Coordinates of C-alpha atoms in Angstrom, one line a residue:
X1 CA 33.1 -76.4 -59.7
X2 CA 33.0 -80.1 -59.5
X3 CA 31.3 -82.0 -56.8
X4 CA 34.6 -83.7 -55.8
X5 CA 35.9 -80.3 -54.8
X6 CA 33.2 -80.0 -52.0
X7 CA 35.3 -82.3 -49.5
X8 CA 38.8 -80.6 -50.1
X9 CA 40.5 -78.4 -47.7
X10 CA 38.9 -76.7 -44.6
X11 CA 35.5 -76.8 -46.4
X12 CA 35.1 -80.4 -45.2
X13 CA 34.2 -79.3 -41.4
X14 CA 32.0 -76.4 -42.9
X15 CA 30.2 -78.7 -44.8
X16 CA 29.6 -81.1 -42.2
X17 CA 28.5 -78.6 -39.7
X18 CA 26.3 -76.9 -42.0
X19 CA 24.6 -79.9 -43.3
X20 CA 23.9 -80.9 -39.9
X21 CA 22.4 -77.5 -38.9
X22 CA 20.5 -77.4 -42.0
X23 CA 19.0 -81.0 -41.5
X24 CA 18.2 -80.2 -38.0
X25 CA 16.5 -77.0 -38.9
X26 CA 14.5 -78.5 -41.7
X27 CA 13.6 -81.5 -39.6
X28 CA 12.2 -79.2 -36.9
X29 CA 10.2 -76.9 -39.2
X30 CA 9.4 -79.6 -41.7
X31 CA 10.1 -79.3 -45.5
X32 CA 7.8 -77.6 -47.6
X33 CA 8.1 -77.0 -51.3
X34 CA 11.6 -76.5 -52.7
X35 CA 12.7 -73.2 -53.5
X36 CA 14.4 -70.4 -52.5
X37 CA 13.2 -69.5 -49.2
X38 CA 14.0 -71.5 -45.8
X39 CA 10.5 -72.8 -46.0
X40 CA 10.9 -76.2 -45.3
X41 CA 7.9 -79.8 -45.0
X42 CA 4.4 -80.6 -44.4
X43 CA 3.0 -78.6 -41.6
X44 CA -0.3 -80.6 -40.0
X45 CA -2.4 -81.6 -37.0
X46 CA 16.7 -97.5 -46.5
X47 CA 19.7 -96.8 -48.0
X48 CA 22.5 -99.4 -47.8
X49 CA 25.6 -98.9 -45.8
X50 CA 27.9 -96.1 -47.1
X51 CA 31.4 -96.6 -48.5
X52 CA 34.1 -94.2 -48.9
X53 CA 35.5 -94.2 -52.5
X54 CA 39.1 -93.0 -53.4
X55 CA 39.1 -89.6 -55.0
X56 CA 39.4 -89.8 -58.8
X57 CA 38.2 -87.0 -61.1
X58 CA 34.5 -86.5 -60.8
X59 CA 33.7 -89.8 -59.1
X60 CA 31.4 -89.7 -56.3
X61 CA 33.1 -89.2 -53.0
X62 CA 30.5 -91.4 -51.2
X63 CA 28.5 -93.9 -52.7
X64 CA 25.8 -96.3 -51.6
X65 CA 26.7 -100.0 -51.7
X66 CA 24.2 -101.6 -54.4
X67 CA 20.9 -101.6 -52.7
X68 CA 17.3 -101.7 -53.6
X69 CA 16.6 -98.2 -51.9
X70 CA 18.9 -95.4 -52.4
X71 CA 17.5 -93.2 -49.5
X72 CA 16.2 -93.8 -46.1
X73 CA 14.4 -91.4 -43.9
X74 CA 16.8 -88.9 -42.2
X75 CA 20.7 -88.5 -43.2
X76 CA 21.8 -90.1 -46.3
X77 CA 24.7 -88.5 -47.7
X78 CA 24.5 -89.8 -51.3
X79 CA 26.0 -88.1 -54.3
X80 CA 24.2 -88.6 -57.7
X81 CA 25.5 -88.2 -61.2
X82 CA 23.4 -86.0 -63.6
X83 CA 22.2 -88.0 -66.5
X84 CA 20.5 -85.4 -68.5
X85 CA 19.4 -81.8 -68.3
X86 CA 16.2 -80.8 -70.2
X87 CA 15.1 -77.1 -70.6
X88 CA 11.2 -77.0 -69.9
X89 CA 10.9 -73.2 -69.9
X90 CA 13.3 -70.3 -69.9
X91 CA 13.6 -70.6 -66.4
X92 CA 12.7 -74.2 -65.5
X93 CA 15.0 -77.4 -66.0
X94 CA 14.2 -80.9 -65.4
X95 CA 17.3 -82.7 -64.2
X96 CA 17.6 -86.4 -64.2
X97 CA 20.1 -88.0 -61.7
X98 CA 21.0 -91.7 -62.1
X99 CA 21.4 -94.0 -59.1
X100 CA 24.8 -96.2 -58.9
X101 CA 22.7 -99.5 -58.9
X102 CA 20.2 -99.2 -62.2
X103 CA 17.7 -101.5 -60.4
X104 CA 17.5 -99.2 -57.3
X105 CA 14.5 -97.1 -56.4
X106 CA 14.8 -94.1 -54.5
X107 CA 13.2 -95.4 -51.3
X108 CA 11.3 -92.2 -50.7
X109 CA 7.9 -92.0 -48.9
X110 CA 5.4 -90.2 -50.8
X111 CA 5.4 -86.2 -50.6
X112 CA 9.0 -86.5 -49.0
X113 CA 11.8 -84.2 -50.6
X114 CA 15.4 -84.3 -50.6
X115 CA 17.8 -81.8 -48.8
X116 CA 20.5 -80.8 -51.4
X117 CA 24.0 -79.1 -50.7
X118 CA 25.8 -77.2 -53.4
X119 CA 28.7 -75.0 -53.6
X120 CA 27.7 -71.9 -55.9
X121 CA 30.6 -70.2 -57.6
X122 CA 32.5 -67.8 -55.3
X123 CA 30.7 -68.9 -52.2
X124 CA 32.4 -69.7 -49.2
X125 CA 29.5 -71.3 -47.6
X126 CA 27.5 -74.1 -49.1
X127 CA 23.9 -73.8 -49.9
X128 CA 21.2 -76.3 -48.6
X129 CA 17.8 -76.6 -50.5
X130 CA 15.0 -79.2 -50.5
X131 CA 13.6 -80.3 -53.7
X132 CA 10.7 -82.7 -54.2
X133 CA 11.2 -85.3 -56.9
X134 CA 8.8 -85.1 -59.8
X135 CA 9.7 -88.8 -61.3
X136 CA 7.6 -91.6 -60.0
X137 CA 9.0 -93.1 -56.8
X138 CA 8.4 -96.6 -57.9
X139 CA 10.6 -96.3 -61.1
X140 CA 14.1 -97.7 -60.7
X141 CA 17.5 -96.3 -61.8
X142 CA 16.9 -92.6 -61.6
X143 CA 15.1 -89.6 -60.0
X144 CA 13.9 -86.3 -61.5
X145 CA 14.0 -82.9 -60.2
X146 CA 12.1 -79.9 -61.7
X147 CA 14.1 -76.8 -60.9
X148 CA 12.9 -73.2 -61.3
X149 CA 15.8 -70.7 -61.5
X150 CA 14.9 -67.7 -59.4
X151 CA 16.6 -64.3 -59.5
X152 CA 19.6 -64.4 -57.3
X153 CA 18.8 -67.9 -56.2
X154 CA 22.2 -69.6 -55.3
X155 CA 20.9 -73.1 -55.3
X156 CA 18.6 -73.0 -58.4
X157 CA 21.3 -71.1 -60.5
X158 CA 24.0 -73.6 -59.4
X159 CA 21.7 -76.6 -60.4
X160 CA 20.9 -75.0 -63.7
X161 CA 24.6 -74.8 -64.4
X162 CA 25.2 -78.5 -63.8
X163 CA 26.3 -80.4 -67.0
X164 CA 25.7 -84.5 -67.6
X165 CA 28.4 -86.2 -65.8
X166 CA 28.7 -83.8 -62.9
X167 CA 27.1 -84.8 -59.3
X168 CA 25.0 -83.3 -56.8
X169 CA 25.0 -84.1 -53.0
X170 CA 21.8 -85.2 -51.4
X171 CA 22.4 -85.2 -47.5
X172 CA 19.0 -86.2 -46.2
X173 CA 15.4 -87.2 -47.1
X174 CA 12.8 -85.2 -45.5
X175 CA 9.3 -86.6 -45.0
X176 CA 6.3 -84.6 -46.0
X177 CA 2.8 -85.3 -45.2
X178 CA 2.1 -88.9 -44.3
X179 CA 0.0 -90.3 -47.0
X180 CA -2.3 -93.2 -46.2
X181 CA -4.2 -94.7 -49.2
X182 CA -8.1 -94.2 -48.8
X183 CA -7.7 -92.4 -45.6
X184 CA -9.7 -89.5 -47.1
X185 CA -12.6 -90.1 -49.6
X186 CA -11.6 -86.8 -51.3
X187 CA -8.6 -84.5 -51.2
X188 CA -8.3 -80.9 -52.5
X189 CA -4.8 -80.0 -53.7
X190 CA -3.9 -76.3 -54.2
X191 CA -0.8 -75.6 -56.0
X192 CA 1.0 -72.2 -56.9
X193 CA 3.8 -72.1 -59.3
X194 CA 6.8 -74.5 -58.5
X195 CA 4.7 -75.8 -55.5
X196 CA 3.1 -78.3 -58.1
X197 CA 6.2 -80.5 -57.4
X198 CA 5.0 -82.4 -54.2
X199 CA 1.3 -82.1 -55.3
X200 CA 2.3 -83.8 -58.4
X201 CA 4.2 -86.5 -56.7
X202 CA 1.3 -87.3 -54.6
X203 CA -1.0 -87.4 -57.6
X204 CA 1.2 -89.9 -59.3
X205 CA 1.2 -92.0 -56.0
X206 CA -2.7 -92.1 -55.9
X207 CA -3.4 -92.6 -59.6
X208 CA -0.2 -94.3 -61.2
X209 CA 1.4 -96.2 -58.3
X210 CA -1.3 -97.9 -56.3
X211 CA -4.4 -99.5 -57.9
X212 CA -5.9 -99.9 -54.6
X213 CA -6.0 -96.4 -53.7
X214 CA -9.6 -95.0 -54.7
X215 CA -9.0 -91.6 -53.3
X216 CA -10.8 -88.6 -55.4
X217 CA -8.7 -85.6 -56.1
X218 CA -9.4 -82.2 -57.2
X219 CA -6.3 -80.0 -58.2
X220 CA -6.5 -76.2 -58.2
X221 CA -3.3 -75.0 -59.7
X222 CA -2.6 -71.2 -59.9
X223 CA 0.4 -69.8 -61.9
X224 CA 1.6 -66.0 -62.8
X225 CA 1.6 -66.8 -66.5
X226 CA 1.0 -69.6 -69.0
X227 CA 4.7 -70.7 -68.8
X228 CA 4.5 -71.2 -65.2
X229 CA 1.7 -74.0 -65.7
X230 CA 4.2 -76.7 -65.2
X231 CA 3.6 -80.4 -65.8
X232 CA 0.3 -79.8 -67.7
X233 CA 0.7 -82.4 -70.2
X234 CA 1.2 -85.0 -67.5
X235 CA -1.6 -83.5 -65.2
X236 CA -4.1 -83.7 -68.4
X237 CA -3.1 -87.3 -69.1
X238 CA -4.1 -88.5 -65.6
X239 CA -7.4 -86.4 -65.6
X240 CA -8.3 -88.1 -69.2
X241 CA -7.4 -91.5 -67.8
X242 CA -9.5 -91.0 -64.5
X243 CA -12.2 -88.6 -65.3
X244 CA -14.5 -89.8 -62.4
X245 CA -11.8 -89.4 -59.8
X246 CA -9.3 -86.5 -60.7
X247 CA -10.3 -83.1 -61.8
X248 CA -7.8 -80.0 -62.5
X249 CA -8.6 -76.5 -62.7
X250 CA -5.9 -74.2 -63.9
X251 CA -6.0 -70.5 -63.1
X252 CA -3.4 -68.0 -64.5
X253 CA -2.8 -64.4 -63.2
X254 CA -1.4 -62.9 -66.3
X255 CA -2.5 -65.0 -69.1
X256 CA -1.3 -64.5 -72.6
X257 CA -3.6 -63.2 -75.5
X258 CA -5.7 -66.4 -76.5
X259 CA -4.6 -68.3 -73.5
X260 CA -6.6 -71.6 -72.8
X261 CA -6.6 -70.7 -69.1
X262 CA -9.1 -68.7 -67.0
X263 CA -7.7 -65.4 -65.5
X264 CA -7.2 -64.9 -61.8
X265 CA -5.8 -66.1 -58.6
X266 CA -6.9 -68.8 -56.2
X267 CA -9.8 -67.0 -54.7
X268 CA -12.5 -67.8 -52.3
X269 CA -15.1 -67.5 -55.2
X270 CA -13.1 -70.0 -57.4
X271 CA -12.8 -72.6 -54.5
X272 CA -16.5 -72.2 -53.5
X273 CA -17.5 -72.9 -57.2
X274 CA -15.0 -75.8 -57.7
X275 CA -16.3 -77.3 -54.4
X276 CA -20.0 -76.5 -54.8
X277 CA -21.1 -80.1 -55.6
X278 CA -18.5 -81.8 -53.4
X279 CA -20.3 -83.9 -50.8
X280 CA -17.2 -84.9 -48.9
X281 CA -16.4 -81.2 -48.6
X282 CA -19.8 -80.4 -47.1
X283 CA -19.6 -83.6 -44.9
X284 CA -16.4 -82.3 -43.4
X285 CA -14.1 -85.4 -44.5
X286 CA -12.2 -83.7 -47.3
X287 CA -8.5 -83.0 -46.7
X288 CA -6.8 -79.9 -48.2
X289 CA -3.2 -80.0 -49.1
X290 CA -1.5 -76.8 -50.0
X291 CA 2.0 -75.7 -51.5
X292 CA 2.7 -72.5 -53.1
X293 CA 4.2 -69.0 -52.4
X294 CA 3.9 -67.6 -49.0
X295 CA 1.4 -64.9 -49.9
X296 CA -0.8 -67.6 -51.5
X297 CA -0.7 -69.9 -48.5
X298 CA -1.2 -66.9 -46.0
X299 CA -4.6 -65.9 -48.0
X300 CA -5.6 -69.6 -47.9
X301 CA -4.9 -70.6 -44.1
X302 CA -4.9 -67.1 -42.6
X303 CA -2.1 -65.2 -40.6
X304 CA -1.0 -64.7 -37.3
X305 CA -0.8 -61.2 -35.7
X306 CA 0.4 -59.7 -32.5
X307 CA -3.2 -59.8 -31.3
X308 CA -4.9 -62.7 -32.6
X309 CA -5.2 -64.1 -36.2
X310 CA -6.8 -63.3 -39.5
X311 CA -8.9 -66.3 -40.7
X312 CA -7.8 -67.6 -44.4
X313 CA -10.2 -68.5 -47.3
X314 CA -10.6 -72.0 -46.2
X315 CA -11.8 -71.2 -42.9
X316 CA -14.2 -69.0 -44.2
X317 CA -15.5 -71.8 -46.6
X318 CA -16.0 -73.9 -43.5
X319 CA -12.7 -75.9 -43.5
X320 CA -11.5 -77.0 -39.8
X321 CA -7.8 -76.4 -38.9
X322 CA -7.3 -80.3 -39.0
X323 CA -8.4 -80.6 -42.4
X324 CA -5.8 -78.4 -43.9
X325 CA -2.1 -79.0 -44.4
X326 CA 0.6 -77.1 -45.9
X327 CA 3.9 -78.5 -47.4

């Protein structure tokens, strides 16, 4: 199904209603990481005018007039054409979408995501899912999404089926954690699986986009297997360039024979070891940002129960609630 078919017939009203409902729901709950649940952005204590184009084949039905910024906060309704599709692993693709104006930048704030709407094959209703771009926000002309295909994942399966020349509709820009350079002397970034995407966006912002940002960062990246350690080459390159300010620790639950990664999950013992010599953590000035599967996040931040709550690993390590943020 092409993108141009999204606005045909009775589905137009459905699309508008569901996009508005999905946007409202996502903005109320915040957008988290980008896959298949309705989890949506950071939980913690401008595009130009739009013109309607005449239907013509696979052309965008709505496109922004040439502008330096493609998206603004909130509702955007922008359709972008897929420029390339790269297979990263057996179930992960890097999708590059081009901007109508090659000189334009996304206009997104750091750690923000984009709410997409797709119409999977044989589905009466559209599917709304947030994805965090992994391309640098200051690079003009395009944005990249790293999309993992999940079993029975309607949105991810549809995005994997897209061919260059087809389009995807982005209905809203959803803000994440409001990053301020140098606000924290040190940040601990904890990612699980595909939850690396907003974390990687923040790492790029700190080390590659803003020379004045001197924040130190420690990344603990947990994955199920070796193939799920996404963006490793990029992360290692940043660590090599900034060895005094950026440290990456990888841990894999089910490593392959001869794997270069240590075995295990993101545990209390691992975090205690990683932060053992960190003065900022001991002084209570470290910020912890987390994005990963629900089970990992619950273990780290604790769970609420009918009668009270179960403390998480980070609380047991001495971190206050206001120091912790989940995407």
